[in-house]
């Protein structure tokens, strides 16, 4: 994330951008990270072109499958499926979902208000390190992800497109 990607945002939004950047920088093997609202809308992305402000050039690159936009869709669907399964099994709330594949992993973790953190990791990422850093992110971001901040982040993404 560049300074231009947070220009004009509130301090809470800038802090959330910083937390996401820190997650991406600190954890080896992360391919894509997305924060998704409870209704499935992308709020924050590790793809720099998804977070740029309106003054930045509007060059859109086609990302690989698993980019943050694709990840947001996957995260929303997985959350719906796992929440339905937990309800049918009287399992309580879903805290984390992990899918291990031959060529990578997908992690989904609930944030306090129904928002979700989704991570697409490379095949060689350390799953325990990813889960630990995701829990740190959720713990730090959960209390600041208010309805007002979600609205600000969504408007910021829409204006960048």
mmCIF file of C-alpha atoms in Angstrom:
data_model
loop_
_atom_site.group_PDB
_atom_site.id
_atom_site.type_symbol
_atom_site.label_atom_id
_atom_site.label_comp_id
_atom_site.label_asym_id
_atom_site.label_seq_id
_atom_site.Cartn_x
_atom_site.Cartn_y
_atom_site.Cartn_z
ATOM 1 C CA UNK A 1 0.000 0.000 0.000
ATOM 2 C CA UNK A 2 1.317 3.379 -0.869
ATOM 3 C CA UNK A 3 0.741 6.685 0.824
ATOM 4 C CA UNK A 4 -1.454 7.709 -2.117
ATOM 5 C CA UNK A 5 -3.765 4.775 -1.416
ATOM 6 C CA UNK A 6 -4.661 6.225 1.983
ATOM 7 C CA UNK A 7 -4.775 9.924 1.066
ATOM 8 C CA UNK A 8 -7.985 11.525 2.263
ATOM 9 C CA UNK A 9 -9.008 8.627 4.493
ATOM 10 C CA UNK A 10 -9.752 8.822 8.207
ATOM 11 C CA UNK A 11 -7.101 7.762 10.690
ATOM 12 C CA UNK A 12 -9.064 4.553 11.390
ATOM 13 C CA UNK A 13 -9.088 3.673 7.675
ATOM 14 C CA UNK A 14 -5.366 4.456 7.392
ATOM 15 C CA UNK A 15 -4.702 2.254 10.431
ATOM 16 C CA UNK A 16 -6.643 -0.604 8.862
ATOM 17 C CA UNK A 17 -4.651 -0.192 5.633
ATOM 18 C CA UNK A 18 -1.468 -0.283 7.722
ATOM 19 C CA UNK A 19 -2.591 -3.465 9.513
ATOM 20 C CA UNK A 20 -3.295 -5.152 6.174
ATOM 21 C CA UNK A 21 0.048 -4.036 4.743
ATOM 22 C CA UNK A 22 1.781 -5.319 7.855
ATOM 23 C CA UNK A 23 0.034 -8.693 7.516
ATOM 24 C CA UNK A 24 1.129 -8.993 3.886
ATOM 25 C CA UNK A 25 4.711 -7.882 4.673
ATOM 26 C CA UNK A 26 5.156 -10.044 7.780
ATOM 27 C CA UNK A 27 3.798 -13.362 6.535
ATOM 28 C CA UNK A 28 5.693 -15.149 3.775
ATOM 29 C CA UNK A 29 3.651 -16.923 1.134
ATOM 30 C CA UNK A 30 0.539 -14.745 1.101
ATOM 31 C CA UNK A 31 -0.775 -14.360 -2.446
ATOM 32 C CA UNK A 32 -3.858 -12.294 -1.743
ATOM 33 C CA UNK A 33 -5.696 -10.859 1.258
ATOM 34 C CA UNK A 34 -9.197 -9.389 1.397
ATOM 35 C CA UNK A 35 -11.414 -7.867 4.065
ATOM 36 C CA UNK A 36 -15.037 -8.511 3.143
ATOM 37 C CA UNK A 37 -18.207 -7.044 4.648
ATOM 38 C CA UNK A 38 -20.926 -9.272 6.061
ATOM 39 C CA UNK A 39 -22.890 -8.799 2.822
ATOM 40 C CA UNK A 40 -19.962 -9.980 0.677
ATOM 41 C CA UNK A 41 -18.577 -6.649 -0.529
ATOM 42 C CA UNK A 42 -14.819 -6.141 -0.751
ATOM 43 C CA UNK A 43 -13.714 -3.488 1.757
ATOM 44 C CA UNK A 44 -9.942 -3.720 1.681
ATOM 45 C CA UNK A 45 -7.517 -5.574 -0.526
ATOM 46 C CA UNK A 46 -3.865 -6.508 -0.715
ATOM 47 C CA UNK A 47 -3.961 -5.746 -4.457
ATOM 48 C CA UNK A 48 -2.483 -2.234 -4.693
ATOM 49 C CA UNK A 49 -4.575 -1.303 -7.740
ATOM 50 C CA UNK A 50 -7.768 -2.093 -5.787
ATOM 51 C CA UNK A 51 -6.935 0.444 -3.046
ATOM 52 C CA UNK A 52 -5.707 3.422 -5.054
ATOM 53 C CA UNK A 53 -7.398 6.762 -4.752
ATOM 54 C CA UNK A 54 -9.158 8.588 -7.568
ATOM 55 C CA UNK A 55 -6.073 10.656 -8.446
ATOM 56 C CA UNK A 56 -3.966 7.615 -9.297
ATOM 57 C CA UNK A 57 -3.753 6.313 -12.866
ATOM 58 C CA UNK A 58 -6.573 3.934 -13.681
ATOM 59 C CA UNK A 59 -4.462 1.151 -15.118
ATOM 60 C CA UNK A 60 -6.205 -2.123 -14.414
ATOM 61 C CA UNK A 61 -4.135 -5.246 -14.624
ATOM 62 C CA UNK A 62 -5.752 -8.625 -14.983
ATOM 63 C CA UNK A 63 -4.694 -10.517 -11.887
ATOM 64 C CA UNK A 64 -4.341 -14.246 -11.574
ATOM 65 C CA UNK A 65 -7.141 -16.367 -10.277
ATOM 66 C CA UNK A 66 -7.086 -15.892 -6.536
ATOM 67 C CA UNK A 67 -6.744 -12.116 -6.693
ATOM 68 C CA UNK A 68 -8.436 -10.150 -3.924
ATOM 69 C CA UNK A 69 -11.623 -9.586 -5.944
ATOM 70 C CA UNK A 70 -11.940 -13.324 -6.590
ATOM 71 C CA UNK A 71 -10.963 -14.025 -3.002
ATOM 72 C CA UNK A 72 -13.750 -11.767 -1.699
ATOM 73 C CA UNK A 73 -16.305 -13.803 -3.634
ATOM 74 C CA UNK A 74 -14.852 -17.084 -2.381
ATOM 75 C CA UNK A 75 -14.694 -15.845 1.223
ATOM 76 C CA UNK A 76 -18.310 -14.729 1.162
ATOM 77 C CA UNK A 77 -19.485 -18.058 -0.255
ATOM 78 C CA UNK A 78 -17.412 -20.124 2.164
ATOM 79 C CA UNK A 79 -18.670 -18.094 5.107
ATOM 80 C CA UNK A 80 -22.269 -18.649 4.080
ATOM 81 C CA UNK A 81 -21.701 -22.378 3.617
ATOM 82 C CA UNK A 82 -19.845 -22.886 6.893
ATOM 83 C CA UNK A 83 -22.320 -20.772 8.870
ATOM 84 C CA UNK A 84 -25.162 -22.876 7.471
ATOM 85 C CA UNK A 85 -23.323 -26.075 8.351
ATOM 86 C CA UNK A 86 -22.601 -24.838 11.881
ATOM 87 C CA UNK A 87 -26.251 -23.948 12.356
ATOM 88 C CA UNK A 88 -27.410 -27.380 11.165
ATOM 89 C CA UNK A 89 -24.930 -29.072 13.503
ATOM 90 C CA UNK A 90 -25.663 -26.780 16.465
ATOM 91 C CA UNK A 91 -21.964 -25.901 16.396
ATOM 92 C CA UNK A 92 -22.212 -22.244 17.354
ATOM 93 C CA UNK A 93 -20.437 -19.484 15.464
ATOM 94 C CA UNK A 94 -17.752 -20.209 12.885
ATOM 95 C CA UNK A 95 -14.403 -18.787 13.952
ATOM 96 C CA UNK A 96 -12.130 -19.965 11.162
ATOM 97 C CA UNK A 97 -12.296 -21.983 7.950
ATOM 98 C CA UNK A 98 -9.260 -23.413 6.199
ATOM 99 C CA UNK A 99 -9.032 -25.205 2.890
ATOM 100 C CA UNK A 100 -5.763 -26.926 2.001
ATOM 101 C CA UNK A 101 -5.294 -27.607 -1.719
ATOM 102 C CA UNK A 102 -2.443 -29.072 -3.725
ATOM 103 C CA UNK A 103 -1.455 -25.629 -4.985
ATOM 104 C CA UNK A 104 -2.239 -23.425 -2.012
ATOM 105 C CA UNK A 105 -4.559 -22.696 0.888
ATOM 106 C CA UNK A 106 -7.520 -20.467 1.625
ATOM 107 C CA UNK A 107 -8.191 -19.185 5.122
ATOM 108 C CA UNK A 108 -11.304 -17.349 6.317
ATOM 109 C CA UNK A 109 -11.611 -15.804 9.762
ATOM 110 C CA UNK A 110 -14.565 -13.926 11.212
ATOM 111 C CA UNK A 111 -14.138 -10.339 12.375
ATOM 112 C CA UNK A 112 -16.302 -9.066 15.224
ATOM 113 C CA UNK A 113 -19.198 -7.584 13.240
ATOM 114 C CA UNK A 114 -19.709 -10.311 10.653
ATOM 115 C CA UNK A 115 -17.028 -8.979 8.369
ATOM 116 C CA UNK A 116 -14.452 -11.500 7.223
ATOM 117 C CA UNK A 117 -10.731 -11.720 6.639
ATOM 118 C CA UNK A 118 -9.748 -13.965 3.746
ATOM 119 C CA UNK A 119 -6.246 -15.082 2.809
ATOM 120 C CA UNK A 120 -4.993 -17.048 -0.186
ATOM 121 C CA UNK A 121 -1.641 -18.621 0.619
ATOM 122 C CA UNK A 122 0.976 -20.298 -1.543
ATOM 123 C CA UNK A 123 1.561 -24.058 -1.295
ATOM 124 C CA UNK A 124 4.636 -23.505 0.883
ATOM 125 C CA UNK A 125 3.095 -21.053 3.369
ATOM 126 C CA UNK A 126 3.210 -22.082 7.013
ATOM 127 C CA UNK A 127 -0.456 -22.524 7.907
ATOM 128 C CA UNK A 128 0.108 -22.003 11.627
ATOM 129 C CA UNK A 129 1.948 -18.711 10.993
ATOM 130 C CA UNK A 130 -0.830 -17.536 8.647
ATOM 131 C CA UNK A 131 -3.537 -18.423 11.187
ATOM 132 C CA UNK A 132 -1.621 -16.705 14.003
ATOM 133 C CA UNK A 133 -1.149 -13.464 12.048
ATOM 134 C CA UNK A 134 -4.758 -13.529 10.895
ATOM 135 C CA UNK A 135 -5.860 -13.800 14.542
ATOM 136 C CA UNK A 136 -3.653 -10.808 15.381
ATOM 137 C CA UNK A 137 -5.201 -8.801 12.533
ATOM 138 C CA UNK A 138 -8.743 -9.723 13.602
ATOM 139 C CA UNK A 139 -7.986 -8.835 17.224
ATOM 140 C CA UNK A 140 -6.607 -5.440 16.247
ATOM 141 C CA UNK A 141 -9.112 -4.591 13.513
ATOM 142 C CA UNK A 142 -12.301 -5.977 15.008
ATOM 143 C CA UNK A 143 -13.048 -3.093 17.343
ATOM 144 C CA UNK A 144 -12.390 -0.365 14.745
ATOM 145 C CA UNK A 145 -14.373 -1.866 11.866
ATOM 146 C CA UNK A 146 -17.500 0.158 12.584
ATOM 147 C CA UNK A 147 -20.386 0.675 10.142
ATOM 148 C CA UNK A 148 -19.000 4.138 9.385
ATOM 149 C CA UNK A 149 -15.543 2.765 8.600
ATOM 150 C CA UNK A 150 -16.982 -0.007 6.421
ATOM 151 C CA UNK A 151 -18.912 2.627 4.470
ATOM 152 C CA UNK A 152 -15.791 4.779 4.063
ATOM 153 C CA UNK A 153 -13.709 1.826 2.852
ATOM 154 C CA UNK A 154 -16.411 0.750 0.406
ATOM 155 C CA UNK A 155 -16.733 4.281 -1.027
ATOM 156 C CA UNK A 156 -12.952 4.487 -1.335
ATOM 157 C CA UNK A 157 -12.855 1.263 -3.362
ATOM 158 C CA UNK A 158 -15.781 2.336 -5.555
ATOM 159 C CA UNK A 159 -14.170 5.685 -6.345
ATOM 160 C CA UNK A 160 -10.943 3.922 -7.331
ATOM 161 C CA UNK A 161 -12.655 1.778 -9.978
#
